[in-house]
Short mmCIF file of C-alpha atoms in Angstrom, two decimals:
data_model
loop_
_atom_site.label_atom_id
_atom_site.label_comp_id
_atom_site.label_asym_id
_atom_site.label_seq_id
_atom_site.Cartn_x
_atom_site.Cartn_y
_atom_site.Cartn_z
CA MET A 1 4.04 -2.38 116.02
CA ASN A 2 1.63 -0.86 119.01
CA ASN A 3 -1.51 0.74 119.18
CA ALA A 4 -0.45 4.51 119.25
CA GLN A 5 1.87 3.63 115.96
CA GLN A 6 -0.94 1.99 114.05
CA VAL A 7 -3.09 5.41 115.18
CA ARG A 8 -0.40 7.50 113.94
CA GLU A 9 0.31 5.74 110.60
CA SER A 10 -3.38 5.58 109.86
CA VAL A 11 -3.54 9.12 110.28
CA SER A 12 -0.94 9.71 108.13
CA LYS A 13 -2.28 7.83 105.31
CA THR A 14 -5.50 9.63 105.78
CA TYR A 15 -3.78 12.98 105.36
CA SER A 16 -1.79 11.83 102.30
CA ARG A 17 -5.22 11.43 100.98
CA LEU A 18 -6.71 14.41 101.57
CA ALA A 19 -3.81 15.91 99.74
CA ALA A 20 -5.35 14.81 97.05
CA PRO A 21 -7.25 17.36 94.57
CA SER A 22 -10.87 15.71 95.15
CA ALA A 23 -10.53 14.85 99.14
CA SER A 24 -13.39 16.61 101.31
CA SER A 25 -12.51 17.62 104.60
CA CYS A 26 -12.51 15.61 107.75
CA CYS A 27 -12.05 17.86 110.58
CA ALA A 28 -14.40 20.64 109.68
CA PRO A 29 -17.74 19.86 107.15
CA GLY A 30 -18.43 20.91 104.10
CA PRO A 31 -15.80 19.99 100.48
CA LYS A 32 -11.88 21.08 100.35
CA GLY A 33 -11.41 24.60 101.21
CA GLU A 34 -14.34 25.57 103.05
CA ALA A 35 -12.78 24.62 106.58
CA ALA A 36 -10.96 27.96 106.26
CA LYS A 37 -13.82 30.48 105.42
CA ILE A 38 -16.17 28.96 108.51
CA ALA A 39 -13.18 28.81 110.81
CA GLY A 40 -12.35 32.88 111.95
CA TYR A 41 -9.96 33.50 109.24
CA ALA A 42 -10.86 36.92 107.51
CA THR A 43 -11.38 37.32 104.02
CA GLU A 44 -8.80 39.49 102.45
CA GLU A 45 -6.08 37.29 104.95
CA LEU A 46 -7.13 34.11 103.27
CA ALA A 47 -6.78 35.80 99.85
CA ALA A 48 -3.05 37.09 100.32
CA LEU A 49 -2.27 33.06 100.91
CA PRO A 50 -1.71 30.61 98.40
CA GLY A 51 -4.68 29.13 96.83
CA ASP A 52 -3.22 25.56 98.09
CA ALA A 53 -2.56 26.43 101.51
CA VAL A 54 -6.81 27.46 102.03
CA LEU A 55 -7.39 24.68 100.08
CA ASN A 56 -6.01 22.24 101.93
CA SER A 57 -6.34 23.16 105.63
CA PHE A 58 -8.47 20.82 107.74
CA GLY A 59 -8.81 23.04 111.04
CA CYS A 60 -11.86 24.05 112.98
CA GLY A 61 -10.37 27.24 114.28
CA ASN A 62 -8.14 30.69 113.75
CA PRO A 63 -5.64 29.72 116.63
CA LEU A 64 -4.26 33.11 115.61
CA ALA A 65 -7.46 35.31 115.82
CA PHE A 66 -6.78 35.88 119.98
CA GLY A 67 -3.12 35.94 119.65
CA GLU A 68 -0.49 38.65 121.06
CA VAL A 69 2.25 37.07 118.48
CA ARG A 70 4.62 39.58 117.85
CA PRO A 71 7.39 40.67 115.33
CA GLY A 72 10.24 39.06 116.32
CA ASP A 73 8.44 35.69 117.55
CA VAL A 74 9.61 32.18 117.22
CA VAL A 75 6.63 30.20 116.53
CA VAL A 76 5.99 26.22 116.31
CA ASP A 77 3.17 25.12 114.64
CA LEU A 78 1.70 21.04 115.65
CA GLY A 79 0.58 19.24 112.64
CA CYS A 80 0.90 22.24 110.24
CA GLY A 81 -0.48 20.51 107.33
CA ALA A 82 -0.34 22.54 104.32
CA GLY A 83 1.12 25.30 105.72
CA LEU A 84 -2.01 27.99 106.20
CA ASP A 85 -1.41 28.63 109.78
CA LEU A 86 2.40 29.04 109.13
CA LEU A 87 2.16 31.61 107.00
CA VAL A 88 -0.52 33.68 108.69
CA ALA A 89 2.07 33.19 111.82
CA ALA A 90 5.00 34.62 109.37
CA GLY A 91 3.17 37.56 108.57
CA LYS A 92 2.74 38.63 112.40
CA VAL A 93 6.50 37.57 113.49
CA GLY A 94 7.95 39.41 110.54
CA PRO A 95 11.15 38.89 108.77
CA THR A 96 12.88 39.02 112.53
CA GLY A 97 10.49 36.03 114.08
CA ARG A 98 10.78 32.44 113.03
CA VAL A 99 7.98 29.99 112.66
CA ILE A 100 8.76 26.19 112.27
CA GLY A 101 5.68 23.81 111.59
CA VAL A 102 5.89 20.18 112.25
CA ASP A 103 3.79 17.40 110.51
CA MET A 104 4.79 13.68 110.12
CA THR A 105 2.46 13.29 106.57
CA ASP A 106 5.17 13.12 103.50
CA ALA A 107 2.51 14.82 101.10
CA MET A 108 1.08 17.78 103.27
CA ILE A 109 4.97 18.46 104.38
CA GLU A 110 5.37 18.53 100.63
CA LYS A 111 2.42 20.80 100.10
CA ALA A 112 3.65 23.22 102.64
CA ARG A 113 7.15 23.64 101.70
CA ALA A 114 5.70 24.35 98.68
CA ASN A 115 3.47 26.88 100.19
CA VAL A 116 6.02 28.34 101.89
CA ALA A 117 8.44 28.96 98.86
CA ARG A 118 5.91 30.39 96.84
CA SER A 119 4.98 33.18 99.58
CA GLY A 120 9.34 33.52 99.63
CA LEU A 121 9.22 33.38 103.17
CA ALA A 122 12.58 32.63 104.80
CA GLN A 123 11.10 32.74 108.48
CA VAL A 124 9.23 29.51 107.63
CA GLU A 125 10.98 26.11 107.81
CA VAL A 126 8.59 22.88 107.82
CA ARG A 127 10.04 19.66 110.05
CA LYS A 128 9.23 16.59 109.39
CA GLY A 129 8.20 14.86 113.33
CA LEU A 130 5.91 13.52 115.72
CA ILE A 131 3.57 16.48 117.73
CA GLU A 132 4.54 13.66 120.81
CA GLU A 133 8.19 13.74 120.17
CA LEU A 134 9.07 17.70 118.50
CA PRO A 135 12.05 18.15 116.59
CA VAL A 136 11.95 21.52 118.54
CA GLU A 137 14.24 22.78 120.96
CA SER A 138 13.99 23.00 124.65
CA GLY A 139 12.74 26.80 125.91
CA SER A 140 13.04 27.80 122.59
CA ALA A 141 9.26 29.00 121.69
CA ASP A 142 7.37 32.13 122.67
CA TRP A 143 4.37 30.58 121.18
CA VAL A 144 3.05 26.76 120.25
CA ILE A 145 -0.21 26.93 118.01
CA SER A 146 -1.81 23.69 116.59
CA ASN A 147 -5.48 23.75 114.59
CA CYS A 148 -7.44 20.27 115.29
CA VAL A 149 -4.53 18.03 115.08
CA ILE A 150 -3.96 17.41 118.83
CA ASN A 151 -7.27 15.53 119.03
CA LEU A 152 -5.90 12.57 116.12
CA SER A 153 -2.89 11.67 119.12
CA PRO A 154 -3.27 8.56 121.33
CA GLU A 155 -1.14 9.82 123.42
CA LYS A 156 -2.09 13.60 124.56
CA ASP A 157 -0.43 13.63 127.59
CA ARG A 158 3.13 13.35 125.80
CA VAL A 159 1.65 16.12 123.39
CA PHE A 160 0.53 18.16 126.26
CA ALA A 161 4.11 17.55 128.09
CA GLU A 162 5.85 18.50 124.50
CA ILE A 163 4.11 21.36 124.57
CA ALA A 164 5.38 22.60 127.85
CA ARG A 165 9.30 21.36 127.08
CA VAL A 166 9.37 23.90 123.97
CA LEU A 167 7.80 26.81 125.51
CA ARG A 168 10.35 29.48 127.42
CA PRO A 169 9.60 30.90 130.15
CA GLY A 170 6.92 33.26 129.75
CA GLY A 171 5.92 31.36 126.07
CA ARG A 172 2.03 31.28 125.57
CA MET A 173 0.03 28.41 123.86
CA LEU A 174 -3.29 28.94 121.43
CA VAL A 175 -4.94 25.40 120.21
CA SER A 176 -8.07 25.06 118.18
CA ASP A 177 -9.41 21.30 119.01
CA ILE A 178 -12.21 19.76 118.53
CA VAL A 179 -13.71 18.17 122.48
CA VAL A 180 -16.60 16.19 123.16
CA GLU A 181 -18.69 14.89 125.92
CA GLU A 182 -20.64 11.58 126.85
CA LEU A 183 -20.13 10.23 123.32
CA PRO A 184 -21.53 6.69 122.92
CA ASP A 185 -19.63 3.35 123.05
CA TRP A 186 -20.14 2.84 118.95
CA VAL A 187 -19.15 6.50 118.09
CA ARG A 188 -15.92 6.42 120.34
CA SER A 189 -14.69 2.54 118.54
CA ASP A 190 -15.62 3.55 115.32
CA PRO A 191 -11.99 4.13 113.49
CA ALA A 192 -13.49 5.94 110.95
CA LEU A 193 -15.24 8.97 112.69
CA HIS A 194 -11.30 8.68 114.92
CA ALA A 195 -10.33 10.93 111.31
CA ALA A 196 -12.95 12.89 111.47
CA CYS A 197 -11.73 14.42 114.46
CA VAL A 198 -15.06 13.37 116.67
CA ALA A 199 -14.20 9.53 118.20
CA GLY A 200 -10.39 10.76 120.07
CA ALA A 201 -11.64 13.79 121.17
CA ILE A 202 -11.50 13.85 124.76
CA SER A 203 -13.37 16.87 127.26
CA GLU A 204 -12.95 20.19 127.51
CA ARG A 205 -12.53 18.97 131.16
CA GLU A 206 -9.70 16.45 130.74
CA TYR A 207 -7.95 18.73 128.03
CA VAL A 208 -7.80 21.59 130.43
CA ALA A 209 -6.26 19.11 133.58
CA GLY A 210 -3.88 17.48 130.52
CA LEU A 211 -1.74 21.41 129.96
CA ARG A 212 -2.37 21.73 133.71
CA SER A 213 -0.60 18.14 134.61
CA ALA A 214 2.12 19.65 131.86
CA GLY A 215 3.44 22.15 133.91
CA LEU A 216 1.27 24.92 132.49
CA ASP A 217 -0.07 27.83 133.74
CA ASP A 218 -3.43 30.40 133.28
CA VAL A 219 -5.25 27.96 131.53
CA GLU A 220 -8.56 28.87 129.89
CA VAL A 221 -10.71 28.22 127.16
CA ARG A 222 -11.17 31.41 125.54
CA HIS A 223 -13.48 30.33 122.36
CA ARG A 224 -16.11 27.96 121.77
CA PHE A 225 -18.00 26.70 118.50
CA VAL A 226 -20.38 24.34 119.49
CA TYR A 227 -21.64 22.18 116.18
CA GLU A 228 -25.37 21.70 115.54
CA SER A 229 -26.98 19.07 114.82
CA LYS A 230 -26.56 19.88 110.87
CA GLN A 231 -23.18 20.40 111.09
CA ILE A 232 -22.12 17.14 112.62
CA ALA A 233 -24.36 15.43 110.17
CA ALA A 234 -22.06 17.05 107.52
CA PHE A 235 -19.40 15.12 109.42
CA LEU A 236 -20.94 12.05 108.93
CA ARG A 237 -22.00 12.35 105.76
CA SER A 238 -18.26 13.77 104.47
CA GLU A 239 -16.85 10.63 106.09
CA GLU A 240 -19.44 8.36 104.35
CA ALA A 241 -18.91 10.14 100.88
CA ALA A 242 -14.69 9.24 101.31
CA HIS A 243 -15.34 6.17 101.79
CA ALA A 244 -17.23 5.39 99.16
CA SER A 245 -14.73 7.78 96.83
CA ALA A 246 -11.57 6.17 98.31
CA ALA A 247 -10.33 9.91 98.78
CA SER A 248 -10.84 10.39 102.29
CA CYS A 249 -11.28 10.21 105.62
CA CYS A 250 -12.04 6.38 106.04
CA GLY A 251 -8.45 5.37 107.21
CA GLY A 252 -7.78 7.81 109.06
CA ALA A 253 -6.41 6.91 112.93
CA ASN A 254 -9.33 4.16 111.31
CA THR A 255 -8.69 1.64 109.24
CA ALA A 256 -5.80 1.04 106.33
CA SER A 257 -7.79 0.35 103.46
CA CYS A 258 -9.75 3.15 101.95
CA ALA A 259 -11.39 1.20 99.14
CA PRO A 260 -14.59 0.03 100.96
CA THR A 261 -16.88 -3.17 98.38
CA LYS A 262 -20.78 -2.10 98.71
CA ASP A 263 -21.43 -4.69 101.04
CA ASP A 264 -18.36 -2.89 103.26
CA SER A 265 -19.85 0.15 103.00
CA GLN A 266 -23.55 -1.23 104.10
CA ALA A 267 -21.80 -3.35 106.92
CA ARG A 268 -19.79 -0.05 108.72
CA ARG A 269 -23.41 1.59 108.54
CA ASP A 270 -24.96 -1.53 110.13
CA ARG A 271 -22.49 -1.33 112.65
CA ASN A 272 -21.96 2.41 113.42
CA VAL A 273 -25.22 3.55 113.25
CA THR A 274 -26.82 0.92 115.67
CA THR A 275 -28.54 3.71 117.98
CA ALA A 276 -29.92 5.88 114.94
CA ALA A 277 -32.02 5.17 112.01
CA THR A 278 -30.16 7.92 110.12
CA VAL A 279 -27.21 10.19 109.90
CA GLU A 280 -29.77 12.59 110.87
CA GLU A 281 -31.14 11.30 114.29
CA THR A 282 -27.46 10.30 114.72
CA ALA A 283 -26.13 14.07 114.49
CA ALA A 284 -29.66 15.20 116.55
CA MET A 285 -28.20 12.92 119.48
CA LEU A 286 -24.40 13.93 119.17
CA ALA A 287 -25.68 17.59 118.99
CA GLY A 288 -24.32 19.86 121.87
CA LYS A 289 -21.22 17.53 122.77
CA VAL A 290 -19.03 18.06 120.06
CA TRP A 291 -17.38 21.63 119.59
CA SER A 292 -14.73 23.58 118.78
CA ALA A 293 -12.63 25.22 121.76
CA LEU A 294 -9.94 27.41 121.49
CA PHE A 295 -7.57 26.56 124.27
CA PHE A 296 -5.01 29.44 126.16
CA ALA A 297 -2.21 28.25 128.37
CA ARG A 298 1.34 29.88 129.59
CA ARG A 299 4.37 28.01 130.87
CA SER A 300 5.64 30.39 134.16
CA THR A 301 8.79 28.33 134.74
CA PRO A 302 11.12 25.71 133.67
CA VAL A 303 9.64 22.40 133.19
CA THR A 304 12.03 20.42 135.05
CA GLY A 305 12.49 16.17 134.16
CA LEU A 306 11.93 16.80 130.78
CA VAL A 307 14.95 16.35 128.39
CA GLN A 308 15.04 17.04 123.99
#
């Protein structure tokens, strides 16, 4: 098994654990269910959706908030999780449109399909697959969306290329994701912080360059939310709490085991917080270097050299 496969397997294990009722959110500070509330979704929008979809949302933004998705459009959601954005998109495309969710984690796919069935939406389909190798026909989508998922991929250039492949000419992309600047080496090397959507993230500049290299045009950042030190501290604390409870962020893109001993937990703290005496000091060091960005891009012309 190569490194990319190991990362994907660990991420999948993490999000299987996140599907458990007691799990906490990895990619947004706070307990389960809070991510959707602080990510830009309207209260009435969430109230109309199945509670399970809201509870199991781990995004860092609302990729549809600034979109122009219309009735009849085809929308593909990368890493759809329990289906929150699938349901929101379905309301926008209506019965004449189509929404396709792609996820690699069986537990999340099961939840998404249950939430879709509960909502009675015939225009939504959930497929199992990798975002680096989408089970979607080339040139078939009007929109590609994603919410705090691509940062977890060990092969982001492949993801960007797949976005370009599945979009039809004139098709557009709206992706909310975590980006970072100048992270210390210990953060980059901490597998647990990969699942917290920090260690595996790239810079905004690299993200934009990757989308352009994939053949996408009109690339821009439409919105930014820079995390303050207290919010980053919440990331770090939720990751430690998850380790202690064996419920969560500990294993994703990270370690395979999620039940460390007391000595293991102390060793992790000693290893990971080497440049700061406390979580608060570490968070202060990272403040201003971690943020959520909403990326827009358009496919103007057919992308050559790519096959499904």
